[in-house]
mmCIF file of C-alpha atoms in Angstrom:
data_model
loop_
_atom_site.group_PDB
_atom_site.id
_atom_site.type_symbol
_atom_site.label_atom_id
_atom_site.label_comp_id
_atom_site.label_asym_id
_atom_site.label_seq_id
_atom_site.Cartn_x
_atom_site.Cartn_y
_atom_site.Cartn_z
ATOM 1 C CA UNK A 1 12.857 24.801 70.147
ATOM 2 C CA UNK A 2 9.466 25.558 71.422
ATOM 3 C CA UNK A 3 6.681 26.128 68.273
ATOM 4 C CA UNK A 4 8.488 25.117 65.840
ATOM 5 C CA UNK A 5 8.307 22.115 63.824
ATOM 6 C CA UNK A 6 10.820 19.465 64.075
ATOM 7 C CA UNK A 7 12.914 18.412 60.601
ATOM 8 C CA UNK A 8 10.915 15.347 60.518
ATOM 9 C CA UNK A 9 7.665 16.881 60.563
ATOM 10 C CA UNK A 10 9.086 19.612 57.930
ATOM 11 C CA UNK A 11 10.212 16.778 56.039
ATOM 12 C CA UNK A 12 6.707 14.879 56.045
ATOM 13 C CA UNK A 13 4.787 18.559 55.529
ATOM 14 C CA UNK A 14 7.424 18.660 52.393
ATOM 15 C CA UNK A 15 6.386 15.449 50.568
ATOM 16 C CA UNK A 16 2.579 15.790 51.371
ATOM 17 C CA UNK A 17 3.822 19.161 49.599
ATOM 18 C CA UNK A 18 5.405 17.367 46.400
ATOM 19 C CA UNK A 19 2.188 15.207 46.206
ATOM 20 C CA UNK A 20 -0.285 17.853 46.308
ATOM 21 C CA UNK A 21 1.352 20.150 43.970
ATOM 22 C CA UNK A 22 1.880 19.754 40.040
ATOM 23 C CA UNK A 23 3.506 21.661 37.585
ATOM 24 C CA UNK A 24 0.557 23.927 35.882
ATOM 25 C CA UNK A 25 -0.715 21.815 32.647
ATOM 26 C CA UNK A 26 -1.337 23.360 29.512
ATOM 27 C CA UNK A 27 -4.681 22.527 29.714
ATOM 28 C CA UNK A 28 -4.792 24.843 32.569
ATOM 29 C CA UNK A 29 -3.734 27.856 30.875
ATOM 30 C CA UNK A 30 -6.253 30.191 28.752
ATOM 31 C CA UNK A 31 -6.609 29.740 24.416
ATOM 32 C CA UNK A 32 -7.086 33.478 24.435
ATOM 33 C CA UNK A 33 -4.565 36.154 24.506
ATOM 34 C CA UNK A 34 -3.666 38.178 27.547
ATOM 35 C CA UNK A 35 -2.242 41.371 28.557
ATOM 36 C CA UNK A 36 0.498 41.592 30.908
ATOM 37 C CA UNK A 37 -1.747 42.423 33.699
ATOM 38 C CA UNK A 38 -3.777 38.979 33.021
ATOM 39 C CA UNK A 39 -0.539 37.241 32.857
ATOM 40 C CA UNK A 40 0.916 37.984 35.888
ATOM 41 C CA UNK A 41 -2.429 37.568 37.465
ATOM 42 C CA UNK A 42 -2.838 34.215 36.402
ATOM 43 C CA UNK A 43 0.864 33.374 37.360
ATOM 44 C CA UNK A 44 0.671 34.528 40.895
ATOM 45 C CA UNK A 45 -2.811 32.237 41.239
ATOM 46 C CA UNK A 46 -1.468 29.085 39.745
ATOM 47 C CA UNK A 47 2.058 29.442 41.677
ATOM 48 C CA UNK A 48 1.169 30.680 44.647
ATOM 49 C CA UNK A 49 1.990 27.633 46.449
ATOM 50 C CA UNK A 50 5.920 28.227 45.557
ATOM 51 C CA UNK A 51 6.220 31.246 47.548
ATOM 52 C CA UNK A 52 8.638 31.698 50.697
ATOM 53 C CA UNK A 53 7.205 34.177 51.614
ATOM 54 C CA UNK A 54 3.110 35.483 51.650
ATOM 55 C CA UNK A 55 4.639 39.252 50.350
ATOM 56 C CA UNK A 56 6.784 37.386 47.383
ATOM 57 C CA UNK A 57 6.089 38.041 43.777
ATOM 58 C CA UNK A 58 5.596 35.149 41.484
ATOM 59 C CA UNK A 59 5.910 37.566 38.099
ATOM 60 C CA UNK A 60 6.151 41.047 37.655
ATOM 61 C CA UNK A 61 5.594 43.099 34.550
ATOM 62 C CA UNK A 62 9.304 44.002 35.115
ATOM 63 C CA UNK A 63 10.886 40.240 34.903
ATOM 64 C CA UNK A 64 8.453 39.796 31.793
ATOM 65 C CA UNK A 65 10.208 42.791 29.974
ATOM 66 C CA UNK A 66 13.512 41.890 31.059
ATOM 67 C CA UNK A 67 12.985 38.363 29.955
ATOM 68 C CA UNK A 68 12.064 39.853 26.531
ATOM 69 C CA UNK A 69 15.161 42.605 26.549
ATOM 70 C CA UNK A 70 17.112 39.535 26.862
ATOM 71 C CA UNK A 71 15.772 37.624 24.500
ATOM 72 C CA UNK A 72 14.078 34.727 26.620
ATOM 73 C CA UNK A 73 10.595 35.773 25.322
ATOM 74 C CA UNK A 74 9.745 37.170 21.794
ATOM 75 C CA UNK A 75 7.764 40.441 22.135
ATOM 76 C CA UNK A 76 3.875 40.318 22.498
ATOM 77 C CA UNK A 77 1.222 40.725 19.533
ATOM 78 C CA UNK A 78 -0.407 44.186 20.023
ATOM 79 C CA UNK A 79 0.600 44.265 23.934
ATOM 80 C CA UNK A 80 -0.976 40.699 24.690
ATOM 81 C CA UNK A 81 0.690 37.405 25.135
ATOM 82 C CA UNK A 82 -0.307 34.171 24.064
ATOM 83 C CA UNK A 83 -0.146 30.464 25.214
ATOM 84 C CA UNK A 84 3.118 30.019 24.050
ATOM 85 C CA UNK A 85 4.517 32.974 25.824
ATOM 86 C CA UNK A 86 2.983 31.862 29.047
ATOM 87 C CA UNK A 87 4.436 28.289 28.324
ATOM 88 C CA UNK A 88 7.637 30.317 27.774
ATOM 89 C CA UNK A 89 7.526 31.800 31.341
ATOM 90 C CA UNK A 90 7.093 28.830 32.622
ATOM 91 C CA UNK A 91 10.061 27.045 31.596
ATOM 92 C CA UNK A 92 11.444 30.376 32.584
ATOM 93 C CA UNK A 93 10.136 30.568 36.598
ATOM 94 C CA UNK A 94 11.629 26.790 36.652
ATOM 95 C CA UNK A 95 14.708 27.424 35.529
ATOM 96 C CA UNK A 96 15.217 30.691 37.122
ATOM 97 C CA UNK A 97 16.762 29.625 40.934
ATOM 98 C CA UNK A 98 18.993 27.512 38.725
ATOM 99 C CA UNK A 99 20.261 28.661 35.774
ATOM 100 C CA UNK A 100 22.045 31.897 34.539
ATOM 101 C CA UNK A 101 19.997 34.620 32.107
ATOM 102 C CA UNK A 102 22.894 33.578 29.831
ATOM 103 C CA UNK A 103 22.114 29.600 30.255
ATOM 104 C CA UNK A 104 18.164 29.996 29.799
ATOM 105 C CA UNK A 105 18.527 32.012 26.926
ATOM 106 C CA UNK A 106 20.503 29.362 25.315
ATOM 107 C CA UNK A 107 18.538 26.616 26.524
ATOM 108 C CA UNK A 108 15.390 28.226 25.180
ATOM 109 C CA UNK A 109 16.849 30.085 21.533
ATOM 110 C CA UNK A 110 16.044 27.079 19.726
ATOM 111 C CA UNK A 111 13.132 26.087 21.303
ATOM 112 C CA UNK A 112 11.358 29.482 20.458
ATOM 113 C CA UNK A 113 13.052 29.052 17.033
ATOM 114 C CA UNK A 114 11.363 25.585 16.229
ATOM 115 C CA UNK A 115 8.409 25.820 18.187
ATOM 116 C CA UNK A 116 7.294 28.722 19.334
ATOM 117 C CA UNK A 117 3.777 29.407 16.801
ATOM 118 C CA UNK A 118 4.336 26.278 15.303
ATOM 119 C CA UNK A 119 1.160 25.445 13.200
ATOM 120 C CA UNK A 120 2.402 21.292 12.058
ATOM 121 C CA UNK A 121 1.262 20.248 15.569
ATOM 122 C CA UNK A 122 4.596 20.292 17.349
ATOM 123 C CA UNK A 123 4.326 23.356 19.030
ATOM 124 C CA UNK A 124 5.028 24.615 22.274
ATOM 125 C CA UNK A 125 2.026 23.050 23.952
ATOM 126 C CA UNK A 126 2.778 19.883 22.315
ATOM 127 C CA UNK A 127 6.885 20.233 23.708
ATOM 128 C CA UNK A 128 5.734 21.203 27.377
ATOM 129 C CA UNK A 129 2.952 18.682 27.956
ATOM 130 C CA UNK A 130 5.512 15.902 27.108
ATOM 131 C CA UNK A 131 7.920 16.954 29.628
ATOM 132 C CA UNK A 132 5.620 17.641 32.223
ATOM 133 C CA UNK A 133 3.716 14.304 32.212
ATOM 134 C CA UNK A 134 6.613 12.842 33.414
ATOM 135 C CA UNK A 135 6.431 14.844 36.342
ATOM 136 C CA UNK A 136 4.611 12.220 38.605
ATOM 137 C CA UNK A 137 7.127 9.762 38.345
ATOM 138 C CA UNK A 138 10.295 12.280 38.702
ATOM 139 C CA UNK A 139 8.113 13.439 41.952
ATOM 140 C CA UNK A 140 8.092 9.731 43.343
ATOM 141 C CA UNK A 141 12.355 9.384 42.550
ATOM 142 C CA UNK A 142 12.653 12.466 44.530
ATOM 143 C CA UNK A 143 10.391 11.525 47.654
ATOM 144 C CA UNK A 144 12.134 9.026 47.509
ATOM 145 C CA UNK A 145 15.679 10.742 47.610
ATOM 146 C CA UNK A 146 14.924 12.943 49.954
ATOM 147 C CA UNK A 147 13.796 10.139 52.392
ATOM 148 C CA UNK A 148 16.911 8.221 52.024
ATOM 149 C CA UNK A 149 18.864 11.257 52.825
ATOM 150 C CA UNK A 150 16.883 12.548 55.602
ATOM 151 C CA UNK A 151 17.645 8.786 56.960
ATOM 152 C CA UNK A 152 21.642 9.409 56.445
ATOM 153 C CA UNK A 153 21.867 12.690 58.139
ATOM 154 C CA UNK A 154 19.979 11.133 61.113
ATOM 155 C CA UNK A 155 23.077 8.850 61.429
ATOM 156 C CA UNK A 156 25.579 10.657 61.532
ATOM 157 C CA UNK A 157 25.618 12.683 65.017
ATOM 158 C CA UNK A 158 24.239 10.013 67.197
ATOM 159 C CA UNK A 159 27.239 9.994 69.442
ATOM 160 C CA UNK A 160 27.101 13.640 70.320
ATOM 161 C CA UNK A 161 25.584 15.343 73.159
ATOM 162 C CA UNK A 162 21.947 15.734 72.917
ATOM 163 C CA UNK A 163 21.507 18.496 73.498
ATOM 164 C CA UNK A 164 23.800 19.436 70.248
ATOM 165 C CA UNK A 165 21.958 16.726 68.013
ATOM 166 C CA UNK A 166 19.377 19.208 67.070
ATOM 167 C CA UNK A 167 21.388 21.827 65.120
ATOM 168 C CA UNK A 168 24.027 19.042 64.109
ATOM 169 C CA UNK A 169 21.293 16.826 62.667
ATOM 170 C CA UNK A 170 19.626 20.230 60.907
ATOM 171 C CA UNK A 171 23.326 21.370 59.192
ATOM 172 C CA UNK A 172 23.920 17.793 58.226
ATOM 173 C CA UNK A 173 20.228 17.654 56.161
ATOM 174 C CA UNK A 174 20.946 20.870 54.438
ATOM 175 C CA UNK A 175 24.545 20.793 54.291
ATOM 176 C CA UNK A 176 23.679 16.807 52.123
ATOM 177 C CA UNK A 177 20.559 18.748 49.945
ATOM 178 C CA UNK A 178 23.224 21.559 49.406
ATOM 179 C CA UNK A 179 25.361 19.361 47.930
ATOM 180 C CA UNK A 180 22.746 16.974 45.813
ATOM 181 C CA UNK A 181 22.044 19.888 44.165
ATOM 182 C CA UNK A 182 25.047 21.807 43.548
ATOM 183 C CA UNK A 183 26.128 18.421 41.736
ATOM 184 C CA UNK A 184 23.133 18.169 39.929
ATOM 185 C CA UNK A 185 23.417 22.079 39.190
ATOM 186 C CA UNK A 186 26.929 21.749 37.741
ATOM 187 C CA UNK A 187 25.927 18.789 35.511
ATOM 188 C CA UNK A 188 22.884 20.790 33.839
ATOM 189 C CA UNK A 189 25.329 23.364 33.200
ATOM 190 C CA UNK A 190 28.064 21.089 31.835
ATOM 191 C CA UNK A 191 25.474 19.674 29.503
ATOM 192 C CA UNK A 192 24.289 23.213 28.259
ATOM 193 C CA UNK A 193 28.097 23.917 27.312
ATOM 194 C CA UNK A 194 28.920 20.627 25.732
ATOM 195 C CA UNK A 195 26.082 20.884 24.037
ATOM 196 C CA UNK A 196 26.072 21.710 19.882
ATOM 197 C CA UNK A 197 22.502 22.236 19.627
ATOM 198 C CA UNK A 198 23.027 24.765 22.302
ATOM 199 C CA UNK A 199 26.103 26.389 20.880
ATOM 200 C CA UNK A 200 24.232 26.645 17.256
ATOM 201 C CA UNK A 201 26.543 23.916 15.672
ATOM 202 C CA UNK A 202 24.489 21.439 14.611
ATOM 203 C CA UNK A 203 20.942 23.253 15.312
ATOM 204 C CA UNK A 204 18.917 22.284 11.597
ATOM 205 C CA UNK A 205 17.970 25.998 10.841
ATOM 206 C CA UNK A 206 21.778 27.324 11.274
ATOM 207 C CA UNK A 207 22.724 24.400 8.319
ATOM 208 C CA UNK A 208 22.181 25.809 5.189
#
């Protein structure tokens, strides 16, 4: 249709997208304290670019206290939050459009348990930089996937009328990234439940 862009120019927008935008670093985030007005302040700057929507809200004081009421984030010293909480809410806002409240909150228990204020240099800004430095690479893999399936759904319709290809060749690319991740969604859930550490049975502190 007439102004708007094509899938292949969404598709090349997308990974100019993926290469322009990391994870926030924990060197990005502040060594002081902040209050929850701070916090979702800084959230909304840093994330901005992960909005649908101009209107959306990255973080509201309202998800922050429900992520405490259910245990996802231990309460704030004297009304301010520190690194490690905004760490916290970070794993949080990437887990969020994935998991359940019930499958972060055991994901995350014995993370906060083990290194959440941990003073012997494993802490939480040692645990998140590790993971995220691997971002680059995991960004290249899934450039890379997406390509590859972009390529497939282009195939599949070529013998239809053209002027049907257009909304045939859109439902095949979503109905293919609907499906690479709903796989990949039930596998990180079938690896939360099958997992010990995650069900407290072999988690260190539970041993006595």
């Amino acid at each position: 249709m007439d102004g708007y862009p094509t899938i292949q120019e969404i598709l090349d927008d997308f990974i100019q997208y993926i290469e322009n935008n990391s994870p926030v670093s924990a060197s990005e985030l502040p060594n002081i304290d902040l209050y929850m007005d701070q916090v979702t302040t800084f959230m909304d700057k840093y994330l901005e670019h992960s909005k649908r929507y101009p209107e959306d809200k990255i973080l509201t004081k309202t998800m922050i206290n429900n992520y405490a009421k259910n245990h996802l984030l231990p309460p704030p010293e004297k009304k301010k939050y520190s690194k490690d909480h905004m760490l916290l809410l970070l794993f949080i806002y990437y887990f969020k459009n994935i998991l359940s409240i019930n499958d972060i909150q055991k994901l995350l228990t014995p993370m906060t348990e083990q290194y959440f204020k941990n003073e012997n240099g494993r802490d939480m800004t040692w645990l998140y930089s590790h993971i995220m430095d691997r971002e680059p690479e995991q960004s290249k893999r899934v450039v890379e996937d997406i390509r590859r399936l972009f390529e497939d759904a282009q195939k599949i319709f070529t013998d239809c009328p053209e002027d049907e290809q257009g909304y045939l060749q859109l439902l095949s690319v979503i109905s293919l990234l609907s499906y690479d991740v709903y796989m990949k969604k039930q596998l990180i859930e079938k690896l939360i439940d099958a997992s010990d550490f995650l069900n407290n049975e072999s988690d260190p502190k539970k041993k006595k």
